[in-house]
PDB file of C-alpha atoms in Angstrom:
ATOM      1  CA  MET W   1     -21.214 -26.437  -1.958  1.00  0.00           C
ATOM      2  CA  PHE W   2     -19.732 -24.326  -4.514  1.00  0.00           C
ATOM      3  CA  GLU W   3     -21.820 -21.378  -3.252  1.00  0.00           C
ATOM      4  CA  ARG W   4     -19.579 -21.760  -0.249  1.00  0.00           C
ATOM      5  CA  LEU W   5     -16.297 -22.088  -2.074  1.00  0.00           C
ATOM      6  CA  ASP W   6     -17.591 -19.185  -3.797  1.00  0.00           C
ATOM      7  CA  HIS W   7     -18.177 -17.163  -0.844  1.00  0.00           C
ATOM      8  CA  GLU W   8     -14.865 -18.458   0.890  1.00  0.00           C
ATOM      9  CA  GLU W   9     -12.737 -17.328  -2.534  1.00  0.00           C
ATOM     10  CA  SER W  10     -14.200 -13.798  -2.130  1.00  0.00           C
ATOM     11  CA  LEU W  11     -13.301 -13.273   1.334  1.00  0.00           C
ATOM     12  CA  VAL W  12      -9.878 -14.382   0.675  1.00  0.00           C
ATOM     13  CA  ARG W  13      -9.333 -12.200  -2.515  1.00  0.00           C
ATOM     14  CA  GLY W  14     -10.873  -9.263  -0.189  1.00  0.00           C
ATOM     15  CA  GLU W  15      -8.129 -10.071   2.628  1.00  0.00           C
ATOM     16  CA  LEU W  16      -5.399 -10.270   0.002  1.00  0.00           C
ATOM     17  CA  ALA W  17      -6.479  -6.855  -1.551  1.00  0.00           C
ATOM     18  CA  VAL W  18      -5.975  -5.222   1.916  1.00  0.00           C
ATOM     19  CA  LEU W  19      -2.720  -6.927   2.649  1.00  0.00           C
ATOM     20  CA  ARG W  20      -1.413  -5.473  -1.011  1.00  0.00           C
ATOM     21  CA  GLU W  21      -2.572  -2.238  -0.120  1.00  0.00           C
ATOM     22  CA  LYS W  22      -0.880  -2.173   3.174  1.00  0.00           C
ATOM     23  CA  ALA W  23       2.332  -3.599   1.276  1.00  0.00           C
ATOM     24  CA  ALA W  24       2.242  -0.765  -0.813  1.00  0.00           C
ATOM     25  CA  VAL W  25       1.874   1.882   1.675  1.00  0.00           C
ATOM     26  CA  LEU W  26       4.598   0.251   3.432  1.00  0.00           C
ATOM     27  CA  GLU W  27       6.910   0.360   0.342  1.00  0.00           C
ATOM     28  CA  GLU W  28       6.142   3.968  -0.293  1.00  0.00           C
ATOM     29  CA  ARG W  29       7.171   4.974   3.312  1.00  0.00           C
ATOM     30  CA  LEU W  30      10.451   2.757   3.545  1.00  0.00           C
ATOM     31  CA  ALA W  31      11.177   4.820  -0.077  1.00  0.00           C
ATOM     32  CA  ARG W  32      10.297   8.039   1.551  1.00  0.00           C
ATOM     33  CA  LEU W  33      12.532   6.918   4.542  1.00  0.00           C
ATOM     34  CA  ALA W  34      15.638   6.263   2.262  1.00  0.00           C
ATOM     35  CA  ILE W  35      15.327   9.496   0.427  1.00  0.00           C
ATOM     36  CA  THR W  36      15.055  11.377   3.757  1.00  0.00           C
ATOM     37  CA  ARG W  37      18.465   9.482   4.872  1.00  0.00           C
ATOM     38  CA  GLU W  38      20.217  10.467   1.773  1.00  0.00           C
ATOM     39  CA  THR W  39      19.048  13.936   1.864  1.00  0.00           C
ATOM     40  CA  LEU W  40      19.764  14.255   5.465  1.00  0.00           C
ATOM     41  CA  ALA W  41      23.704  13.020   4.780  1.00  0.00           C
ATOM     42  CA  SER W  42      23.803  15.373   1.940  1.00  0.00           C
ATOM     43  CA  LEU W  43      22.622  17.838   3.975  1.00  0.00           C
ATOM     44  CA  MET W  44      25.031  17.131   6.751  1.00  0.00           C
ATOM     45  CA  GLY W  45      27.958  17.498   4.409  1.00  0.00           C
ATOM     46  CA  ASP W  46      30.971  14.944   4.513  1.00  0.00           C
ATOM     47  CA  GLY W  47      28.961  12.504   6.778  1.00  0.00           C
ATOM     48  CA  ARG W  48      29.579  14.224  10.114  1.00  0.00           C
ATOM     49  CA  GLY W  49      26.977  15.436  12.036  1.00  0.00           C
ATOM     50  CA  SER W  50      23.888  13.306  13.488  1.00  0.00           C
ATOM     51  CA  ALA W  51      21.973  10.655  12.395  1.00  0.00           C
ATOM     52  CA  VAL W  52      18.249   9.657  12.672  1.00  0.00           C
ATOM     53  CA  ASP W  53      17.498   6.020  13.781  1.00  0.00           C
ATOM     54  CA  GLY W  54      14.087   4.210  12.715  1.00  0.00           C
ATOM     55  CA  LEU W  55      12.615   5.693  15.454  1.00  0.00           C
ATOM     56  CA  GLY W  56      13.462   9.354  14.782  1.00  0.00           C
ATOM     57  CA  HIS W  57      15.773   9.480  17.790  1.00  0.00           C
ATOM     58  CA  VAL W  58      18.596  11.535  16.704  1.00  0.00           C
ATOM     59  CA  THR W  59      22.293  10.348  17.791  1.00  0.00           C
ATOM     60  CA  PRO W  60      25.155  12.613  17.330  1.00  0.00           C
ATOM     61  CA  GLU W  61      28.214  10.904  16.298  1.00  0.00           C
ATOM     62  CA  PRO W  62      31.529  11.762  18.041  1.00  0.00           C
ATOM     63  CA  LYS W  63      32.971  15.144  17.516  1.00  0.00           C
ATOM     64  CA  GLU W  64      36.445  15.585  16.819  1.00  0.00           C
ATOM     65  CA  ALA W  65      38.992  17.674  18.509  1.00  0.00           C
ATOM     66  CA  PRO W  66      38.716  21.418  17.296  1.00  0.00           C
ATOM     67  CA  ALA W  67      41.381  22.501  14.868  1.00  0.00           C
ATOM     68  CA  PRO W  68      44.103  25.048  16.165  1.00  0.00           C
ATOM     69  CA  ALA W  69      42.912  28.664  16.176  1.00  0.00           C
ATOM     70  CA  SER W  70      45.740  29.970  13.741  1.00  0.00           C
ATOM     71  CA  GLY W  71      44.383  27.612  11.306  1.00  0.00           C
ATOM     72  CA  ALA W  72      47.567  25.460  11.193  1.00  0.00           C
ATOM     73  CA  GLY W  73      46.719  21.806  10.930  1.00  0.00           C
ATOM     74  CA  ALA W  74      43.236  22.502   9.119  1.00  0.00           C
ATOM     75  CA  VAL W  75      42.859  20.453   6.218  1.00  0.00           C
ATOM     76  CA  VAL W  76      42.689  22.096   2.910  1.00  0.00           C
ATOM     77  CA  GLY W  77      39.625  22.018   0.933  1.00  0.00           C
ATOM     78  CA  GLU W  78      37.223  21.447   4.068  1.00  0.00           C
ATOM     79  CA  PRO W  79      34.877  24.280   4.518  1.00  0.00           C
ATOM     80  CA  ALA W  80      35.027  26.181   7.545  1.00  0.00           C
ATOM     81  CA  VAL W  81      32.111  25.837  10.041  1.00  0.00           C
ATOM     82  CA  ALA W  82      30.097  29.012  10.036  1.00  0.00           C
ATOM     83  CA  PRO W  83      29.714  30.531  13.754  1.00  0.00           C
ATOM     84  CA  GLY W  84      26.237  32.058  13.258  1.00  0.00           C
ATOM     85  CA  PRO W  85      22.955  30.466  12.601  1.00  0.00           C
ATOM     86  CA  LEU W  86      21.807  28.628   9.471  1.00  0.00           C
ATOM     87  CA  ASP W  87      20.385  30.800   6.615  1.00  0.00           C
ATOM     88  CA  LEU W  88      16.421  30.552   7.160  1.00  0.00           C
ATOM     89  CA  GLU W  89      15.540  29.083   3.647  1.00  0.00           C
ATOM     90  CA  VAL W  90      18.243  26.537   4.496  1.00  0.00           C
ATOM     91  CA  ALA W  91      16.978  25.623   7.818  1.00  0.00           C
ATOM     92  CA  ARG W  92      13.245  25.572   6.825  1.00  0.00           C
ATOM     93  CA  GLU W  93      14.261  23.152   4.052  1.00  0.00           C
ATOM     94  CA  ARG W  94      15.980  20.806   6.438  1.00  0.00           C
ATOM     95  CA  ILE W  95      13.425  20.896   8.967  1.00  0.00           C
ATOM     96  CA  LEU W  96      10.521  20.052   6.395  1.00  0.00           C
ATOM     97  CA  VAL W  97      12.747  17.184   4.991  1.00  0.00           C
ATOM     98  CA  LEU W  98      13.239  15.844   8.495  1.00  0.00           C
ATOM     99  CA  LEU W  99      10.248  15.810   9.548  1.00  0.00           C
ATOM    100  CA  ALA W 100       8.176  14.518   6.367  1.00  0.00           C
ATOM    101  CA  GLY W 101      10.838  11.463   6.670  1.00  0.00           C
ATOM    102  CA  ALA W 102      10.262  11.295  10.544  1.00  0.00           C
ATOM    103  CA  ASN W 103       6.837   9.989  10.499  1.00  0.00           C
ATOM    104  CA  GLN W 104       6.277  11.420  13.831  1.00  0.00           C
ATOM    105  CA  ALA W 105       6.579  14.109  16.257  1.00  0.00           C
ATOM    106  CA  LEU W 106      10.221  15.238  17.267  1.00  0.00           C
ATOM    107  CA  LYS W 107      11.459  17.449  19.761  1.00  0.00           C
ATOM    108  CA  VAL W 108      12.976  20.953  19.043  1.00  0.00           C
ATOM    109  CA  GLN W 109      16.321  19.964  20.217  1.00  0.00           C
ATOM    110  CA  ASP W 110      16.767  16.893  18.083  1.00  0.00           C
ATOM    111  CA  ILE W 111      15.398  18.676  15.074  1.00  0.00           C
ATOM    112  CA  GLY W 112      17.878  21.444  15.919  1.00  0.00           C
ATOM    113  CA  GLU W 113      20.657  18.876  16.132  1.00  0.00           C
ATOM    114  CA  ALA W 114      19.806  16.831  12.803  1.00  0.00           C
ATOM    115  CA  ILE W 115      19.469  20.002  10.700  1.00  0.00           C
ATOM    116  CA  GLY W 116      23.077  21.035  11.653  1.00  0.00           C
ATOM    117  CA  GLU W 117      21.883  24.215  13.783  1.00  0.00           C
ATOM    118  CA  HIS W 118      24.224  24.761  17.080  1.00  0.00           C
ATOM    119  CA  PRO W 119      22.926  23.516  20.256  1.00  0.00           C
ATOM    120  CA  ASP W 120      22.939  26.818  21.755  1.00  0.00           C
ATOM    121  CA  ARG W 121      20.320  28.221  19.221  1.00  0.00           C
ATOM    122  CA  VAL W 122      17.402  25.882  20.381  1.00  0.00           C
ATOM    123  CA  GLU W 123      15.373  29.027  20.314  1.00  0.00           C
ATOM    124  CA  THR W 124      16.070  30.057  16.821  1.00  0.00           C
ATOM    125  CA  THR W 125      14.706  26.602  15.703  1.00  0.00           C
ATOM    126  CA  ARG W 126      11.590  26.665  18.005  1.00  0.00           C
ATOM    127  CA  SER W 127      10.921  30.197  16.374  1.00  0.00           C
ATOM    128  CA  ARG W 128      11.472  28.670  12.788  1.00  0.00           C
ATOM    129  CA  LEU W 129       9.154  25.847  13.674  1.00  0.00           C
ATOM    130  CA  LYS W 130       6.479  27.893  15.220  1.00  0.00           C
ATOM    131  CA  LYS W 131       6.328  30.111  11.829  1.00  0.00           C
ATOM    132  CA  LEU W 132       5.859  26.699  10.022  1.00  0.00           C
ATOM    133  CA  ALA W 133       3.144  25.924  12.240  1.00  0.00           C
ATOM    134  CA  LYS W 134       1.586  29.132  11.224  1.00  0.00           C
ATOM    135  CA  GLU W 135       1.831  28.375   7.884  1.00  0.00           C
ATOM    136  CA  GLY W 136       0.104  25.151   8.400  1.00  0.00           C
ATOM    137  CA  LEU W 137       3.234  23.105   7.100  1.00  0.00           C
ATOM    138  CA  VAL W 138       4.040  21.573  10.758  1.00  0.00           C
ATOM    139  CA  ALA W 139       1.985  21.291  13.899  1.00  0.00           C
ATOM    140  CA  GLU W 140       3.250  21.282  17.460  1.00  0.00           C
ATOM    141  CA  VAL W 141       1.314  18.476  18.894  1.00  0.00           C
ATOM    142  CA  SER W 142       2.732  19.325  22.542  1.00  0.00           C
ATOM    143  CA  PRO W 143       5.130  21.429  23.939  1.00  0.00           C
ATOM    144  CA  ALA W 144       8.270  21.299  21.994  1.00  0.00           C
ATOM    145  CA  TRP W 145       7.159  18.296  19.850  1.00  0.00           C
ATOM    146  CA  PHE W 146       6.531  19.145  16.217  1.00  0.00           C
ATOM    147  CA  THR W 147       5.653  16.984  13.494  1.00  0.00           C
ATOM    148  CA  ILE W 148       4.649  17.513   9.653  1.00  0.00           C
ATOM    149  CA  THR W 149       0.986  18.257   8.848  1.00  0.00           C
ATOM    150  CA  PRO W 150      -0.702  16.023   6.043  1.00  0.00           C
ATOM    151  CA  ALA W 151      -1.267  19.426   4.069  1.00  0.00           C
ATOM    152  CA  ALA W 152       2.766  19.567   3.605  1.00  0.00           C
ATOM    153  CA  ARG W 153       3.204  16.057   2.428  1.00  0.00           C
ATOM    154  CA  GLN W 154       0.792  16.630  -0.532  1.00  0.00           C
ATOM    155  CA  PRO W 155       2.773  16.752  -3.785  1.00  0.00           C
ATOM    156  CA  HIS W 156       2.864  20.221  -5.269  1.00  0.00           C
ATOM    157  CA  GLY W 157       3.211  19.743  -9.257  1.00  0.00           C
ATOM    158  CA  ASP W 158       6.026  17.705 -10.394  1.00  0.00           C
ATOM    159  CA  THR W 159       8.971  19.695  -9.376  1.00  0.00           C
ATOM    160  CA  GLY W 160       9.766  17.528  -6.409  1.00  0.00           C
ATOM    161  CA  GLU W 161      10.186  20.516  -4.383  1.00  0.00           C
ATOM    162  CA  VAL W 162       9.437  20.460  -0.651  1.00  0.00           C
ATOM    163  CA  PRO W 163       6.063  22.578   0.023  1.00  0.00           C
ATOM    164  CA  GLY W 164       6.909  26.051   1.587  1.00  0.00           C
ATOM    165  CA  THR W 165      10.427  26.090  -0.154  1.00  0.00           C
ATOM    166  CA  ALA W 166      11.267  28.188  -3.170  1.00  0.00           C
TER     167      ALA W 166
END
């Protein structure tokens, strides 16, 4: 009778250990998602731009009416939106942070919008993603769908930097 109890206790302890491991993995993932959300919010500036929901879908916030061309009526202290593409290193960092937190593949158009790139510059975003793929930091899982690679998820020292960025 005691042997059977010992066996049952052993099974339950094993199941409990597996559940604790799963809970730890989920807690770590939740922490990464929270960090990614904060990072994206800070990269988007004052909170305007796009948001990524729990499924990795990009939902744009309503656009405001453009300021008059003469600059009259512009709010003092707000940065002007640059007409050109994002700086290469800024875009690279934003892409890696976004994909690391998404934990799933995202479309090129959604990635470009989430990092703050103009929608007309989707080919620029695609080109940057292809370069990151050649470096082994992201993978194109199907045409126009990219995800972070396991190699890019590995911590590199105690710097807290995203791999492939300086």
